[in-house]
């Protein structure tokens, strides 16, 4: 296989980034924009030893699930990678991604997976928009970077953002441009605003703006705040985050409130949550309620259990489960989030829950050594999965019921294989689509200890 070669290939499955996956001469070929079941003509691009990338030239055999993307910049933005696939087929393909990961990384012959729980209206669901900004001459541009480039595509009409976020960020961008506030320009010595971030409470309608900058304090800070308040009166707070590092991470470690409330409020189900600017909070509130209800279902609580909520964040899952448990103990490694979690328990009058600052893999063995015997452990780790130390901890503790909430099928399957070998049995996997139009999928898994 050579670069520039044109071949026609059948697409067998969906890749983890939403690309179609086929084979040429036993080599995997990733084709952006292709759909499983299609036959496509591609031009081979970059070639590695085991795989290659192909540019879609022509759809020879069209999938009945191919649809016209609603977003006008879909092919350039790179945010929603499968908007060209019908929503029902998206749900099926995401379920198949989980199945394939378990076939690849576990010894299971039968995979107990349920159909994907999807959104009926898979648009306008994101409660947070964080858009890079860049100075181009006298103009400030805002959008999303195209893949592998420093080119910003205007995403001001994003179809998956809550509509108010698009409008609010655009008004803020205009204020920054009008006042000539320093904005990064991509040069090596460039300093200034890097991102504009807005988060909205779907139930409360409260909106918080976060200005992320490489400069610790802007000279025109007071003027900027006054003008934003005038142009965007619906804001409840304006927060400044300092991130001087050359990193892909949006937020830095130092945050201060420029005006208004320190925290945003939002409601999930029957519970109200206070959210600091950097606090983790699921991006799709409607499906988050569905996700947490599935966690509650598989936890099968009777009111007598002691539950550990590891990676508890601002306490959302633990508080969701507390009414059906005897006691809930949350663990979180970010102090700011622990403070939010304690406050959230207080405002919701949940008195059978406590939150601890630290690492779950250190605190859980310590508690067990002190005589604690948890009945249920719930984890919702980052995409990297549990990590070996946490897996070892679970294998040692042998909790009767273990609930794993995952956003990465590959790390979920790899962690699961180790739990299976240690005596846990996987009873069911429930895929929940929190991110329609993208290749991401959440899953709720119930393990029980059998040995």
Short mmCIF file of N, CA and C in Angstrom, two decimals, residues 126 128-135 140-145 149 152 155 161 168-170 172-173 176 181-186 190-199 208-215 218 224 228 238-252 258 277-278:
data_model
loop_
_atom_site.label_atom_id
_atom_site.label_comp_id
_atom_site.label_asym_id
_atom_site.label_seq_id
_atom_site.Cartn_x
_atom_site.Cartn_y
_atom_site.Cartn_z
N UNK A 126 -25.88 20.14 25.27
CA UNK A 126 -24.68 20.47 26.06
C UNK A 126 -24.91 21.70 26.93
N UNK A 128 -22.47 23.18 28.60
CA UNK A 128 -21.24 23.98 28.67
C UNK A 128 -20.61 24.08 27.30
N UNK A 129 -20.15 25.30 26.98
CA UNK A 129 -19.39 25.53 25.74
C UNK A 129 -18.08 26.19 26.13
N UNK A 130 -16.97 25.62 25.70
CA UNK A 130 -15.66 26.21 25.96
C UNK A 130 -14.94 26.35 24.63
N UNK A 131 -14.87 27.59 24.17
CA UNK A 131 -14.38 27.85 22.82
C UNK A 131 -13.07 28.63 22.84
N UNK A 132 -12.06 28.15 22.14
CA UNK A 132 -10.82 28.91 22.00
C UNK A 132 -11.07 30.22 21.26
N UNK A 133 -10.29 31.24 21.61
CA UNK A 133 -10.33 32.51 20.88
C UNK A 133 -8.93 32.81 20.37
N UNK A 134 -8.87 33.62 19.30
CA UNK A 134 -7.58 33.91 18.68
C UNK A 134 -7.63 35.28 18.02
N UNK A 135 -6.54 36.02 18.13
CA UNK A 135 -6.44 37.34 17.51
C UNK A 135 -5.93 37.18 16.08
N UNK A 140 -11.13 39.36 16.59
CA UNK A 140 -11.05 38.22 17.50
C UNK A 140 -11.97 37.13 16.95
N UNK A 141 -11.40 35.97 16.66
CA UNK A 141 -12.19 34.86 16.15
C UNK A 141 -12.37 33.83 17.26
N UNK A 142 -13.45 33.10 17.19
CA UNK A 142 -13.79 32.12 18.23
C UNK A 142 -14.41 30.91 17.56
N UNK A 143 -14.09 29.73 18.03
CA UNK A 143 -14.67 28.53 17.43
C UNK A 143 -14.01 27.28 17.96
N UNK A 144 -13.84 26.32 17.09
CA UNK A 144 -13.17 25.07 17.43
C UNK A 144 -12.07 24.81 16.40
N UNK A 145 -10.97 24.24 16.87
CA UNK A 145 -9.86 23.94 15.97
C UNK A 145 -10.17 22.72 15.12
N UNK A 149 -4.64 21.01 13.36
CA UNK A 149 -4.32 22.31 12.78
C UNK A 149 -4.52 23.40 13.83
N UNK A 152 -9.09 27.95 13.36
CA UNK A 152 -10.35 27.99 14.09
C UNK A 152 -11.53 28.05 13.13
N UNK A 155 -17.86 28.27 15.32
CA UNK A 155 -18.85 27.32 15.85
C UNK A 155 -19.95 28.06 16.61
N UNK A 161 -24.93 22.58 21.40
CA UNK A 161 -24.93 23.48 22.55
C UNK A 161 -26.35 23.92 22.88
N UNK A 168 -24.65 33.94 23.99
CA UNK A 168 -23.91 34.62 25.07
C UNK A 168 -22.43 34.72 24.75
N UNK A 169 -21.84 33.64 24.27
CA UNK A 169 -20.41 33.68 23.97
C UNK A 169 -20.11 34.62 22.80
N UNK A 170 -21.00 34.69 21.85
CA UNK A 170 -20.78 35.61 20.74
C UNK A 170 -20.82 37.06 21.21
N UNK A 172 -20.02 38.08 24.20
CA UNK A 172 -18.78 38.27 24.97
C UNK A 172 -17.58 38.46 24.04
N UNK A 173 -17.55 37.68 22.97
CA UNK A 173 -16.46 37.82 21.99
C UNK A 173 -16.43 39.24 21.43
N UNK A 176 -14.87 41.65 23.93
CA UNK A 176 -13.41 41.49 23.96
C UNK A 176 -12.78 42.17 22.76
N UNK A 181 -9.07 43.83 24.19
CA UNK A 181 -8.47 43.06 25.28
C UNK A 181 -7.42 42.12 24.68
N UNK A 182 -6.26 41.94 25.31
CA UNK A 182 -5.25 41.02 24.76
C UNK A 182 -5.80 39.61 24.58
N UNK A 183 -5.57 39.07 23.40
CA UNK A 183 -6.02 37.72 23.05
C UNK A 183 -4.85 37.01 22.40
N UNK A 184 -4.67 35.73 22.67
CA UNK A 184 -3.56 34.98 22.08
C UNK A 184 -3.66 35.01 20.57
N UNK A 185 -2.51 35.03 19.91
CA UNK A 185 -2.50 35.05 18.44
C UNK A 185 -1.75 33.86 17.85
N UNK A 186 -1.31 32.94 18.71
CA UNK A 186 -0.62 31.76 18.22
C UNK A 186 0.88 31.91 18.14
N UNK A 190 2.93 35.12 22.52
CA UNK A 190 1.55 35.58 22.61
C UNK A 190 0.99 35.40 24.02
N UNK A 191 0.34 36.46 24.54
CA UNK A 191 -0.27 36.43 25.85
C UNK A 191 -1.67 37.01 25.77
N UNK A 192 -2.59 36.47 26.56
CA UNK A 192 -3.93 37.03 26.60
C UNK A 192 -4.98 35.97 26.81
N UNK A 193 -6.23 36.32 26.49
CA UNK A 193 -7.34 35.39 26.66
C UNK A 193 -7.18 34.21 25.72
N UNK A 194 -7.39 33.02 26.26
CA UNK A 194 -7.26 31.78 25.48
C UNK A 194 -8.61 31.14 25.16
N UNK A 195 -9.52 31.15 26.14
CA UNK A 195 -10.83 30.53 25.96
C UNK A 195 -11.91 31.40 26.59
N UNK A 196 -13.10 31.33 26.03
CA UNK A 196 -14.31 31.82 26.67
C UNK A 196 -15.18 30.60 26.96
N UNK A 197 -15.60 30.46 28.20
CA UNK A 197 -16.35 29.29 28.64
C UNK A 197 -17.66 29.74 29.27
N UNK A 198 -18.76 29.14 28.86
CA UNK A 198 -20.05 29.45 29.47
C UNK A 198 -20.75 28.15 29.85
N UNK A 199 -21.33 28.13 31.05
CA UNK A 199 -22.10 26.97 31.50
C UNK A 199 -23.47 27.45 31.95
N UNK A 208 -23.01 31.08 33.84
CA UNK A 208 -21.73 31.57 34.37
C UNK A 208 -20.74 31.66 33.21
N UNK A 209 -20.01 32.77 33.17
CA UNK A 209 -18.95 32.95 32.17
C UNK A 209 -17.60 32.80 32.84
N UNK A 210 -16.72 32.05 32.21
CA UNK A 210 -15.34 31.92 32.68
C UNK A 210 -14.41 32.42 31.57
N UNK A 211 -13.55 33.38 31.93
CA UNK A 211 -12.54 33.89 31.00
C UNK A 211 -11.23 33.23 31.35
N UNK A 212 -10.68 32.46 30.42
CA UNK A 212 -9.43 31.75 30.66
C UNK A 212 -8.31 32.51 29.94
N UNK A 213 -7.28 32.88 30.69
CA UNK A 213 -6.22 33.73 30.13
C UNK A 213 -4.85 33.28 30.58
N UNK A 214 -3.85 33.56 29.74
CA UNK A 214 -2.46 33.27 30.10
C UNK A 214 -1.85 34.42 30.92
N UNK A 215 -2.60 35.52 31.04
CA UNK A 215 -2.16 36.67 31.85
C UNK A 215 -2.86 36.59 33.20
N UNK A 218 -5.70 41.12 33.85
CA UNK A 218 -5.79 42.03 32.72
C UNK A 218 -5.84 43.48 33.20
N UNK A 224 -13.77 45.51 31.30
CA UNK A 224 -14.27 44.31 30.64
C UNK A 224 -15.50 43.77 31.37
N UNK A 228 -19.28 43.56 29.82
CA UNK A 228 -19.94 42.25 29.68
C UNK A 228 -21.26 42.25 30.45
N UNK A 238 -19.16 36.19 36.67
CA UNK A 238 -18.05 36.24 35.73
C UNK A 238 -16.81 35.81 36.50
N UNK A 239 -16.14 34.80 36.01
CA UNK A 239 -15.01 34.19 36.71
C UNK A 239 -13.77 34.28 35.82
N UNK A 240 -12.62 34.46 36.45
CA UNK A 240 -11.35 34.56 35.72
C UNK A 240 -10.46 33.39 36.11
N UNK A 241 -9.97 32.67 35.10
CA UNK A 241 -9.08 31.55 35.35
C UNK A 241 -7.73 31.81 34.69
N UNK A 242 -6.67 31.65 35.45
CA UNK A 242 -5.32 31.90 34.95
C UNK A 242 -4.67 30.58 34.56
N UNK A 243 -4.33 30.44 33.27
CA UNK A 243 -3.66 29.24 32.78
C UNK A 243 -2.47 29.66 31.91
N UNK A 244 -1.28 29.79 32.53
CA UNK A 244 -0.10 30.23 31.78
C UNK A 244 0.64 29.10 31.08
N UNK A 245 0.21 27.85 31.30
CA UNK A 245 0.95 26.70 30.79
C UNK A 245 0.66 26.44 29.32
N UNK A 246 1.66 25.93 28.62
CA UNK A 246 1.50 25.50 27.24
C UNK A 246 0.93 24.08 27.25
N UNK A 247 -0.38 23.99 27.30
CA UNK A 247 -1.03 22.70 27.50
C UNK A 247 -2.35 22.66 26.74
N UNK A 248 -2.83 21.45 26.50
CA UNK A 248 -4.14 21.31 25.86
C UNK A 248 -5.28 21.44 26.86
N UNK A 249 -4.95 21.44 28.16
CA UNK A 249 -5.98 21.61 29.18
C UNK A 249 -6.52 23.04 29.14
N UNK A 250 -7.81 23.18 29.27
CA UNK A 250 -8.42 24.51 29.20
C UNK A 250 -8.13 25.31 30.45
N UNK A 251 -8.38 24.73 31.63
CA UNK A 251 -8.28 25.48 32.87
C UNK A 251 -6.92 25.34 33.54
N UNK A 252 -6.49 26.45 34.16
CA UNK A 252 -5.35 26.44 35.05
C UNK A 252 -5.80 26.25 36.49
N UNK A 258 -14.73 37.53 39.41
CA UNK A 258 -14.64 38.95 39.08
C UNK A 258 -15.91 39.69 39.47
N UNK A 277 -16.56 26.92 39.12
CA UNK A 277 -16.23 27.06 37.70
C UNK A 277 -15.53 25.83 37.14
N UNK A 278 -14.64 25.22 37.93
CA UNK A 278 -13.86 24.07 37.43
C UNK A 278 -14.46 22.74 37.83
#
